[in-house]
PDB file of C-alpha atoms in Angstrom:
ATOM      1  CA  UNK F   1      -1.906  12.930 -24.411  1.00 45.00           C
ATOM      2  CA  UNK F   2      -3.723  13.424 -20.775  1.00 47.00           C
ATOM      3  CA  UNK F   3      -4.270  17.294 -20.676  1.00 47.00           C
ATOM      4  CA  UNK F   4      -6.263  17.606 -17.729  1.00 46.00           C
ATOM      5  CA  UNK F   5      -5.733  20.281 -15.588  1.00 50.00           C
ATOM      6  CA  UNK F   6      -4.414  18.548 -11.707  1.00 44.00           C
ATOM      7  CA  UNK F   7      -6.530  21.560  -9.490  1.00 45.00           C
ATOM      8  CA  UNK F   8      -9.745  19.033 -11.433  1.00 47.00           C
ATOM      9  CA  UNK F   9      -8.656  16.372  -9.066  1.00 43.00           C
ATOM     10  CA  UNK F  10      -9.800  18.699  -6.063  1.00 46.00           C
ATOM     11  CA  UNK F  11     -13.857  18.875  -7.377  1.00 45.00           C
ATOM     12  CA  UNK F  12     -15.721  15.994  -6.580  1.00 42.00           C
ATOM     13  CA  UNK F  13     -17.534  15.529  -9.924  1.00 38.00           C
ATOM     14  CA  UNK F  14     -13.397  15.336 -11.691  1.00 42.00           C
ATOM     15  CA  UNK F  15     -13.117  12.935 -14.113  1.00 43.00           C
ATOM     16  CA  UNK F  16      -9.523  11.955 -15.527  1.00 41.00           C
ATOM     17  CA  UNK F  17      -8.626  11.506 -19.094  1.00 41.00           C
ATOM     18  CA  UNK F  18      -8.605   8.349 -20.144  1.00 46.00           C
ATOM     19  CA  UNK F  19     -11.810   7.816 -17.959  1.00 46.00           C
ATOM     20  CA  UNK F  20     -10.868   4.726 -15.399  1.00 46.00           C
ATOM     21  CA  UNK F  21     -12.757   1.738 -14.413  1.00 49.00           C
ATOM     22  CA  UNK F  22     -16.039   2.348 -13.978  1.00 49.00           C
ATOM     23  CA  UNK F  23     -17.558   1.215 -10.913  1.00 47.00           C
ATOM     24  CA  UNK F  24     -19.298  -2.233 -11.655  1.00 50.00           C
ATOM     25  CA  UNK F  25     -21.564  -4.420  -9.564  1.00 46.00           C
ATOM     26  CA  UNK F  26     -18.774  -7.244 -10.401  1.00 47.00           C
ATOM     27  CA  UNK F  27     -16.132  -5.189  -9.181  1.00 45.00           C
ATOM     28  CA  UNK F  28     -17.404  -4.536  -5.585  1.00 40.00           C
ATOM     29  CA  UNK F  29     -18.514  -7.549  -5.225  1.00 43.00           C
ATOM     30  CA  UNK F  30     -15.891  -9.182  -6.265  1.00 42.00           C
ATOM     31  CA  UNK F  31     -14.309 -11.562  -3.770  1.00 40.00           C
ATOM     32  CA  UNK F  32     -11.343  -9.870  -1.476  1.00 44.00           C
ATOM     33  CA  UNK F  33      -9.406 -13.143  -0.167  1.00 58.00           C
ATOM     34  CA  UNK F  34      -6.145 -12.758   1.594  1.00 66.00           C
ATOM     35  CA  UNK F  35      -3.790 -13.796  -1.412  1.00 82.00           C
ATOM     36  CA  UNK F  36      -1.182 -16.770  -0.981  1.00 87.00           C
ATOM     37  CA  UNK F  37       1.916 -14.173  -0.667  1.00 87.00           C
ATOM     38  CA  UNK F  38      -0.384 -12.840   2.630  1.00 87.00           C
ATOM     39  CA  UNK F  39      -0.291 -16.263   4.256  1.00 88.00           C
ATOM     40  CA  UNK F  40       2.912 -17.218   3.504  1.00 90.00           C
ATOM     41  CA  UNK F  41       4.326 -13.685   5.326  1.00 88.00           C
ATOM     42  CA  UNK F  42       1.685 -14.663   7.868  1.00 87.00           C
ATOM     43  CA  UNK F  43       3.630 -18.176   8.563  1.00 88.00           C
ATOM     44  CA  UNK F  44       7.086 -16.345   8.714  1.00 90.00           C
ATOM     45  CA  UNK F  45       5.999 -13.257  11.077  1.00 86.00           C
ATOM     46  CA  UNK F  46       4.774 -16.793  13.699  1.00 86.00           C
ATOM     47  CA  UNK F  47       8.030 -17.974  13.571  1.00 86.00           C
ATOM     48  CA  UNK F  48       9.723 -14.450  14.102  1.00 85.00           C
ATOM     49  CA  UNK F  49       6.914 -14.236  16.949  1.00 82.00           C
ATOM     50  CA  UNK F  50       9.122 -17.563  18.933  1.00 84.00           C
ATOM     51  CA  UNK F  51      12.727 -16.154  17.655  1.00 83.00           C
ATOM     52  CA  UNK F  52      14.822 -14.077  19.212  1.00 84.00           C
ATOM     53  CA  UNK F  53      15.663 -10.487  17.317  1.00 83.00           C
ATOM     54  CA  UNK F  54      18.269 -10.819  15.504  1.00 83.00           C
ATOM     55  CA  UNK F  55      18.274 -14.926  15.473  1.00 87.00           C
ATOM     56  CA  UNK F  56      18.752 -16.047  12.072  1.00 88.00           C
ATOM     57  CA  UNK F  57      15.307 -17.452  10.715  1.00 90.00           C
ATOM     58  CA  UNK F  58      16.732 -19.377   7.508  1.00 89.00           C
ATOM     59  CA  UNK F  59      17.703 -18.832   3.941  1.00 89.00           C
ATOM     60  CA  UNK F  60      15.197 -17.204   0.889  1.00 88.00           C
ATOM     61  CA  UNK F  61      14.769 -20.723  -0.436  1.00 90.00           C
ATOM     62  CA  UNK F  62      14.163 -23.010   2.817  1.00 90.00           C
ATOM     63  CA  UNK F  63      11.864 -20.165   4.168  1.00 91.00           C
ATOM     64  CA  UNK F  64      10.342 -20.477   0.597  1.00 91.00           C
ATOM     65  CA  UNK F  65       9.960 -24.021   0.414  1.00 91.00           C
ATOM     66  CA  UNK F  66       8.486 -24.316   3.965  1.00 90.00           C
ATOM     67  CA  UNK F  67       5.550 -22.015   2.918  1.00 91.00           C
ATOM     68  CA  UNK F  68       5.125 -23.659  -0.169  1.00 91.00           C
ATOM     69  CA  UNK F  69       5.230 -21.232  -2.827  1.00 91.00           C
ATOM     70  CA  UNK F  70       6.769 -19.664  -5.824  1.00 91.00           C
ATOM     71  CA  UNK F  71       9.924 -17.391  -6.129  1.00 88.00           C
ATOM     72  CA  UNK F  72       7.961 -14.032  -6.676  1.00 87.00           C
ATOM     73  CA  UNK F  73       5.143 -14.562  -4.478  1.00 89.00           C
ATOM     74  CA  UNK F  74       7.650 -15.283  -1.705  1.00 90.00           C
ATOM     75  CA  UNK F  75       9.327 -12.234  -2.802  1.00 88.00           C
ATOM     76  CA  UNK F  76       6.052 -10.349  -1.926  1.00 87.00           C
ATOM     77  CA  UNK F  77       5.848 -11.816   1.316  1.00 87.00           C
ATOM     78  CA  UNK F  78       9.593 -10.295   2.290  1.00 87.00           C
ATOM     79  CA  UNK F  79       8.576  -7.662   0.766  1.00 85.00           C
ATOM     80  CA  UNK F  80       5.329  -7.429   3.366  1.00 85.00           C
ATOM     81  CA  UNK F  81       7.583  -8.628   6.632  1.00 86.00           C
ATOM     82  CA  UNK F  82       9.878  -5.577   5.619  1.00 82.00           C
ATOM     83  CA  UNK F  83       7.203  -3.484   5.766  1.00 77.00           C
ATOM     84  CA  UNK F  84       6.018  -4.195   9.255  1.00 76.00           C
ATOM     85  CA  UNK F  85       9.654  -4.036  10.263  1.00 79.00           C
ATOM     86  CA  UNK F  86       9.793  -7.933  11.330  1.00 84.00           C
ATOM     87  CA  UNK F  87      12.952  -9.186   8.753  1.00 87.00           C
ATOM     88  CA  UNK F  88      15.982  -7.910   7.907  1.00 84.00           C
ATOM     89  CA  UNK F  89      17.723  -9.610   4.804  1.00 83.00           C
ATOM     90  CA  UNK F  90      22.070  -9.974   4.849  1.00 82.00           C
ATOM     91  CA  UNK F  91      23.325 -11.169   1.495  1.00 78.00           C
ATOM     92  CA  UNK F  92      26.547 -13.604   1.203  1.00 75.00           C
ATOM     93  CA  UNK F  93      27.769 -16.542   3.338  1.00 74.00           C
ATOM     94  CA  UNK F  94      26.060 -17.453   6.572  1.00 76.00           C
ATOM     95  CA  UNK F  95      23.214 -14.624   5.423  1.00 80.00           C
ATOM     96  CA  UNK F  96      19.213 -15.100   4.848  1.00 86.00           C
ATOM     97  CA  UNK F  97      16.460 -14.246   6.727  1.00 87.00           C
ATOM     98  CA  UNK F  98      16.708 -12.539  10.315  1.00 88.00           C
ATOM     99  CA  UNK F  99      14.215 -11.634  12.974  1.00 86.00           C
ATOM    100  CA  UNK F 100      14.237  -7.951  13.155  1.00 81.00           C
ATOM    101  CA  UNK F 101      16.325  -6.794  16.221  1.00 71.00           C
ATOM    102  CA  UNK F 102      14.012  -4.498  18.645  1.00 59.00           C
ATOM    103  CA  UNK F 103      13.783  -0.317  17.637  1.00 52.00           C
ATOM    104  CA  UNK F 104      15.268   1.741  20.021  1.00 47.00           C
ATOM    105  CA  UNK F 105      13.163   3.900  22.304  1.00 46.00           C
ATOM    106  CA  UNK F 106      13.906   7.753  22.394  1.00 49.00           C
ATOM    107  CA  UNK F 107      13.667   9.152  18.756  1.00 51.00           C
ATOM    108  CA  UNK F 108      11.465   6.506  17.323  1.00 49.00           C
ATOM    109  CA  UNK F 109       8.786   6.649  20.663  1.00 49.00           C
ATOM    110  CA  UNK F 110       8.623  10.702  20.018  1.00 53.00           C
ATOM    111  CA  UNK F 111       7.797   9.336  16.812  1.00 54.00           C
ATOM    112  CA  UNK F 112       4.846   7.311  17.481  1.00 51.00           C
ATOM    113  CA  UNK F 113       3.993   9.866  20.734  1.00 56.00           C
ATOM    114  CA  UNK F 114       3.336  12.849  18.371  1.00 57.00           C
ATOM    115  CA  UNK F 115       1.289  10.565  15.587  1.00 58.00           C
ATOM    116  CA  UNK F 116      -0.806   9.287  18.689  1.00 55.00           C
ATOM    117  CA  UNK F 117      -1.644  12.684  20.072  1.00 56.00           C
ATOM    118  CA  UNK F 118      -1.599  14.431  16.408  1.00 62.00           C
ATOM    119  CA  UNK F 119      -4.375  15.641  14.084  1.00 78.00           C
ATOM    120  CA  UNK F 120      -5.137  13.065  11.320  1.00 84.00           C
ATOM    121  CA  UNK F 121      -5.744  15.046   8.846  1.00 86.00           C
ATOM    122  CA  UNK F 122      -1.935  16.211   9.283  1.00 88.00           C
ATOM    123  CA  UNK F 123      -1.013  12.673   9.094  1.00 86.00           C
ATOM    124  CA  UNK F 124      -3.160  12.456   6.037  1.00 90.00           C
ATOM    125  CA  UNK F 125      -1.717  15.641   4.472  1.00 90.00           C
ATOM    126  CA  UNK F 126       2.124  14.111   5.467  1.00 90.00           C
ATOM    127  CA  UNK F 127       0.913  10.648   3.933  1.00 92.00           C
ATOM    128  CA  UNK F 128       0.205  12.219   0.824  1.00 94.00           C
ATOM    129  CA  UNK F 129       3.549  14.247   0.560  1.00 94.00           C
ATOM    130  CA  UNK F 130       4.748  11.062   0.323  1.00 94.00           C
ATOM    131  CA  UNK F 131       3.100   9.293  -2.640  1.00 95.00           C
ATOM    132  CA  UNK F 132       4.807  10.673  -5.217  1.00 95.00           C
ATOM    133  CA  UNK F 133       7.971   8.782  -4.004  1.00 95.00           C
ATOM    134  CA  UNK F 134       6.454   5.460  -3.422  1.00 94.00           C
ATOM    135  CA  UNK F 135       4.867   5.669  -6.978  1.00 95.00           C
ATOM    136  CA  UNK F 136       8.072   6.306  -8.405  1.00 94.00           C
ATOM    137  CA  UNK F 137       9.512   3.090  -6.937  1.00 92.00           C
ATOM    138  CA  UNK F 138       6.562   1.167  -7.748  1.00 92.00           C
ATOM    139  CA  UNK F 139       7.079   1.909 -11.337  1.00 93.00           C
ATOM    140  CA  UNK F 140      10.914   0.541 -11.287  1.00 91.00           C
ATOM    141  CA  UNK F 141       9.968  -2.538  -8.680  1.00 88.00           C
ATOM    142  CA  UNK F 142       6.709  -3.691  -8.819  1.00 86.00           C
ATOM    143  CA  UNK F 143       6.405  -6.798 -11.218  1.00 86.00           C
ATOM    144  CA  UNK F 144       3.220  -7.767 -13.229  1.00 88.00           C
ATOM    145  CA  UNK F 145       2.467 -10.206 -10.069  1.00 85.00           C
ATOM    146  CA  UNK F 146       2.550  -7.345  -7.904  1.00 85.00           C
ATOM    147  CA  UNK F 147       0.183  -5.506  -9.775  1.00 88.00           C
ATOM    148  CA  UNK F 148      -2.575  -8.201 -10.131  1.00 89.00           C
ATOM    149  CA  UNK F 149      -2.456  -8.504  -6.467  1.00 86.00           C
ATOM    150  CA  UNK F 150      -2.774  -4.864  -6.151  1.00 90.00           C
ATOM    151  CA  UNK F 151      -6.161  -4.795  -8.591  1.00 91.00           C
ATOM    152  CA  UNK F 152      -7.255  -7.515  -5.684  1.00 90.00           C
ATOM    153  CA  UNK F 153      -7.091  -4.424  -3.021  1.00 90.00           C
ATOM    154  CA  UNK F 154      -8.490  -2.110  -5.533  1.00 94.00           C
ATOM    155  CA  UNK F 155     -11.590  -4.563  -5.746  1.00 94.00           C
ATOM    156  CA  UNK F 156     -12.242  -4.020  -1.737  1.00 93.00           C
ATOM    157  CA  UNK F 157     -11.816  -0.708  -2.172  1.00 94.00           C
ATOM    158  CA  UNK F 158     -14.456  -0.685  -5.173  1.00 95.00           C
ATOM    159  CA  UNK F 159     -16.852  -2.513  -2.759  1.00 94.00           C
ATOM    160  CA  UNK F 160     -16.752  -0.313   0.059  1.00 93.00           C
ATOM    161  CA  UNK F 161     -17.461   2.855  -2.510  1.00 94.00           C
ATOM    162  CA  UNK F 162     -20.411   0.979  -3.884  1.00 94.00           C
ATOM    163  CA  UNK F 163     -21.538   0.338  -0.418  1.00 94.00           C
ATOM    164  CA  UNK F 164     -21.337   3.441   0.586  1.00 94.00           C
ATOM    165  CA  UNK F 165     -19.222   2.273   3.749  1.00 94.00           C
ATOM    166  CA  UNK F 166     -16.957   4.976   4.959  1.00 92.00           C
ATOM    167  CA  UNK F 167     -15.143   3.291   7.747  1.00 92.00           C
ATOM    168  CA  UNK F 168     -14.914   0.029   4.806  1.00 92.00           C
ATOM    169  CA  UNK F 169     -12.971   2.184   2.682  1.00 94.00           C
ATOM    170  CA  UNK F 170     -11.150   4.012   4.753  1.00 92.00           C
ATOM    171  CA  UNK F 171      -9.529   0.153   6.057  1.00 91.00           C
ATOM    172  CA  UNK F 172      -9.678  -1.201   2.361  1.00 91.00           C
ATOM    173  CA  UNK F 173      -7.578   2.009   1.576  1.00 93.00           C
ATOM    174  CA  UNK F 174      -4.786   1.672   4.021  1.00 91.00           C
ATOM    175  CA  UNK F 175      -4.542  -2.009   2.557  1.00 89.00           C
ATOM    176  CA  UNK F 176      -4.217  -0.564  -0.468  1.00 93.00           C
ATOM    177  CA  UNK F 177      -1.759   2.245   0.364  1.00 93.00           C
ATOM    178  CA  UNK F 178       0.190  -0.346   2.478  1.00 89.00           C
ATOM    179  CA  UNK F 179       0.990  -2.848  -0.049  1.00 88.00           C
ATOM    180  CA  UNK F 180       2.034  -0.113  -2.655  1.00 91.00           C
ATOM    181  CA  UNK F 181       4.491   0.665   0.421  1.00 88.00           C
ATOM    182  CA  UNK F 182       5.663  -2.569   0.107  1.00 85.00           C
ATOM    183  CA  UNK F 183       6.870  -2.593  -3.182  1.00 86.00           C
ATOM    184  CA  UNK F 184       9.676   0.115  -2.525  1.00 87.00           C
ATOM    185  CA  UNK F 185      13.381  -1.159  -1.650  1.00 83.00           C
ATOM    186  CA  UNK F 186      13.803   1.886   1.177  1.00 84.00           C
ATOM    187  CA  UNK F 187      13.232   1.023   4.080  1.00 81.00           C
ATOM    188  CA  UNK F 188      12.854   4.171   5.708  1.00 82.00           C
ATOM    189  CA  UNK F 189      10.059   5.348   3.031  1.00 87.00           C
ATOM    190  CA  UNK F 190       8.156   2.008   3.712  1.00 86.00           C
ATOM    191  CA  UNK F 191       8.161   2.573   7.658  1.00 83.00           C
ATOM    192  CA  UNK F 192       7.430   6.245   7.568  1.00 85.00           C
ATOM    193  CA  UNK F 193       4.564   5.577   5.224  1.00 89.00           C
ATOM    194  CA  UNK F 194       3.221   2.399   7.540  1.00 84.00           C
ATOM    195  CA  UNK F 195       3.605   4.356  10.523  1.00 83.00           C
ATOM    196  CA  UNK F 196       1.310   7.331   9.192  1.00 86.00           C
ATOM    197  CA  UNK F 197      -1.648   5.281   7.418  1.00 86.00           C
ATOM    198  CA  UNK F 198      -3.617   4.102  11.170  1.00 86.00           C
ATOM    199  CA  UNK F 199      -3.398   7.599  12.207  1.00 85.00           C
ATOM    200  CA  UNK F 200      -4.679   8.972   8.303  1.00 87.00           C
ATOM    201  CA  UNK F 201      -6.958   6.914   8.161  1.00 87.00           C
ATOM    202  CA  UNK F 202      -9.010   8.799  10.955  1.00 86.00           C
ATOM    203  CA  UNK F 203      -9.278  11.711   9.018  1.00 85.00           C
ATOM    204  CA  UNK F 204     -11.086   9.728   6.073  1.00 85.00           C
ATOM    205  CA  UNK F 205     -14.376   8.150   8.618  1.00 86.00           C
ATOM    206  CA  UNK F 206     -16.740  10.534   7.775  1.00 85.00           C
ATOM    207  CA  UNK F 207     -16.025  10.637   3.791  1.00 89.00           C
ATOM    208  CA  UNK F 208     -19.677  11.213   2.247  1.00 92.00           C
ATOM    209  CA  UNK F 209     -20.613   8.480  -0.616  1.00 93.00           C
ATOM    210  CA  UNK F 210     -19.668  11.141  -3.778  1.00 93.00           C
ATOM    211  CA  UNK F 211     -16.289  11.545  -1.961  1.00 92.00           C
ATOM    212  CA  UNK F 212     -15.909   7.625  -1.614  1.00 94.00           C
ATOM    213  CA  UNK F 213     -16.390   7.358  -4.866  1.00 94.00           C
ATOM    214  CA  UNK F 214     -13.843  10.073  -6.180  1.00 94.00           C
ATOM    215  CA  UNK F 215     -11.330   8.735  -4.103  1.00 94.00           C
ATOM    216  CA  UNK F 216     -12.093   4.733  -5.562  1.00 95.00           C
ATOM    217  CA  UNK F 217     -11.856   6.870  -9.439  1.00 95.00           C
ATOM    218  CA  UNK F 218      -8.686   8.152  -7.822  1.00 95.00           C
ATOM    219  CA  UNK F 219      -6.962   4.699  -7.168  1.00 95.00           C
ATOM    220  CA  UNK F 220      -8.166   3.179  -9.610  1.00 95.00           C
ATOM    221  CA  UNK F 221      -6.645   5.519 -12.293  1.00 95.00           C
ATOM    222  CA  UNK F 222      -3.414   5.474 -10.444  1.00 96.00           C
ATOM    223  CA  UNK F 223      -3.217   1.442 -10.664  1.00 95.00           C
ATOM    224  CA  UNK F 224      -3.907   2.123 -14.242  1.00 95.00           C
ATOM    225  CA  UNK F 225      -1.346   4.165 -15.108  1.00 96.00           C
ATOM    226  CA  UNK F 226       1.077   2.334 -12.757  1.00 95.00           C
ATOM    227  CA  UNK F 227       0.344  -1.501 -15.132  1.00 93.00           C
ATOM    228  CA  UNK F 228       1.070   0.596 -18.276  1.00 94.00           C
ATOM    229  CA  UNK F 229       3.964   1.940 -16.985  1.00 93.00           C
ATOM    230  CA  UNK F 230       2.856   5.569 -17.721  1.00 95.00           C
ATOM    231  CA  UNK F 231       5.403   7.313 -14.901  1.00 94.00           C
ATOM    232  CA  UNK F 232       3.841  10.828 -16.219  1.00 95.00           C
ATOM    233  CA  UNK F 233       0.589  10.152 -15.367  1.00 95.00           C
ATOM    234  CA  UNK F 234       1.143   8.237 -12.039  1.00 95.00           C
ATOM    235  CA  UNK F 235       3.488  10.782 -10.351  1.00 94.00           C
ATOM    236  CA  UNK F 236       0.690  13.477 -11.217  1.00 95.00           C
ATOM    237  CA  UNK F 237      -1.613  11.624  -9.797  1.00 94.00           C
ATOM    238  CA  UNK F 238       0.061  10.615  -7.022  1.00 94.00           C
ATOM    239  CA  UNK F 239       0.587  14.087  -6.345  1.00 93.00           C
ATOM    240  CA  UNK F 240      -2.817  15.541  -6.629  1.00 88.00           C
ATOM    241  CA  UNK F 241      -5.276  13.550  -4.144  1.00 78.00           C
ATOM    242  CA  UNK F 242      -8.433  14.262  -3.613  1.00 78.00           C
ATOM    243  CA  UNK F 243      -9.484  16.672  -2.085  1.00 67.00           C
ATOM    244  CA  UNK F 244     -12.477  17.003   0.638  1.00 61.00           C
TER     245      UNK F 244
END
């Protein structure tokens, strides 16, 4: 049983029982391709691009069958076009695939206003808050497919630590963060979450290499516990990030 006490996640030489992947050559260099559930969101979000919001776009399985792939990687690619806010799904007769209708201004411009103008290390510190509950979902939603193309992420993210490349990781992390958004059915959570990560990831530029590499040890546990479906050791964590 993982003992460790969580305050260890806050010292940069932590280590976490049940030590995680270590940090090969293979693994950094590993290949980071955009995955096939990537392009096929990609093709949808064009034709949103020359639809009016709230025109109907088509059902699951035309949409599907236009980009050419299977049931659950098309599922990942609504699950992507949720996240950046362009589809809205309606179940039953006459339903499918919609193009988002345009936000409001008012509440939702204050919103983006005050993360413009903010500190990002607030945003970071709010972004964090928030993992616990997007791990949670991940653990009920996120299939086995899910999780492979998650380990894809994690592989940029193990590059950029063995490279030493701050700015690298910091954009290979908000991929990472992102598409664990995109695995939970609320859409609130999921925008919230998107909307913070450009703004947190500010606050994680100047990240020395020992830091880069506790934070990759970080992940990478965290995907670990997440594709053995240990929910103890994910929430905890999720809710213990590294610390500068």
């Amino acid at each position: 049983m993982d003992t460790a006490d969580p305050r260890d996640v806050c010292r940069r030489t932590s280590r976490y029982a049940g030590e995680p992947p270590a940090l090969r050559r293979d693994d950094w260099e590993r290949s980071s391709t955009r995955s096939r559930a990537e392009v096929a969101a990609d093709r949808v979000a064009e034709r949103v691009a020359r639809t009016k919001p709230g025109a109907r776009l088509g059902t699951k399985d035309e949409l599907r069958a236009e980009c050419g792939v299977s049931v659950g990687t098309f599922n990942e690619s609504l699950r992507l076009l949720q996240a950046r806010g362009l589809v809205t799904v309606r179940p039953g007769p006459g339903g499918g695939l919609f193009a988002a209708r345009q936000q409001s201004t008012g509440r939702l411009s204050a919103w983006a206003e005050s993360l413009d103008d903010g500190d990002p290390a607030d945003a970071r510190r709010i972004r964090d808050a928030l993992d616990p509950l997007l791990v949670e979902d991940a653990l009920w939603h996120a299939s086995p497919a899910d999780l492979a193309v998650l380990r894809i992420d994690l592989a940029a993210l193990a590059q950029a630590a063995g490279a030493a490349d701050a700015p690298a990781f910091a954009r290979a992390d908000r991929q990472l963060r992102g598409r664990l958004a995109s695995f939970s059915p609320t859409a609130l959570l999921r925008s919230l979450y998107d909307g913070l990560l450009p703004a947190a990831e500010q606050a994680e530029l100047a990240v020395d290499a020992e830091g880069l590499r506790a934070r990759y040890e970080r992940q990478a546990a965290l995907v670990e516990a997440l594709d053995i479906r240990d929910k103890e050791r994910a929430v905890r964590l999720a809710a213990t990030p590294v610390c500068d």
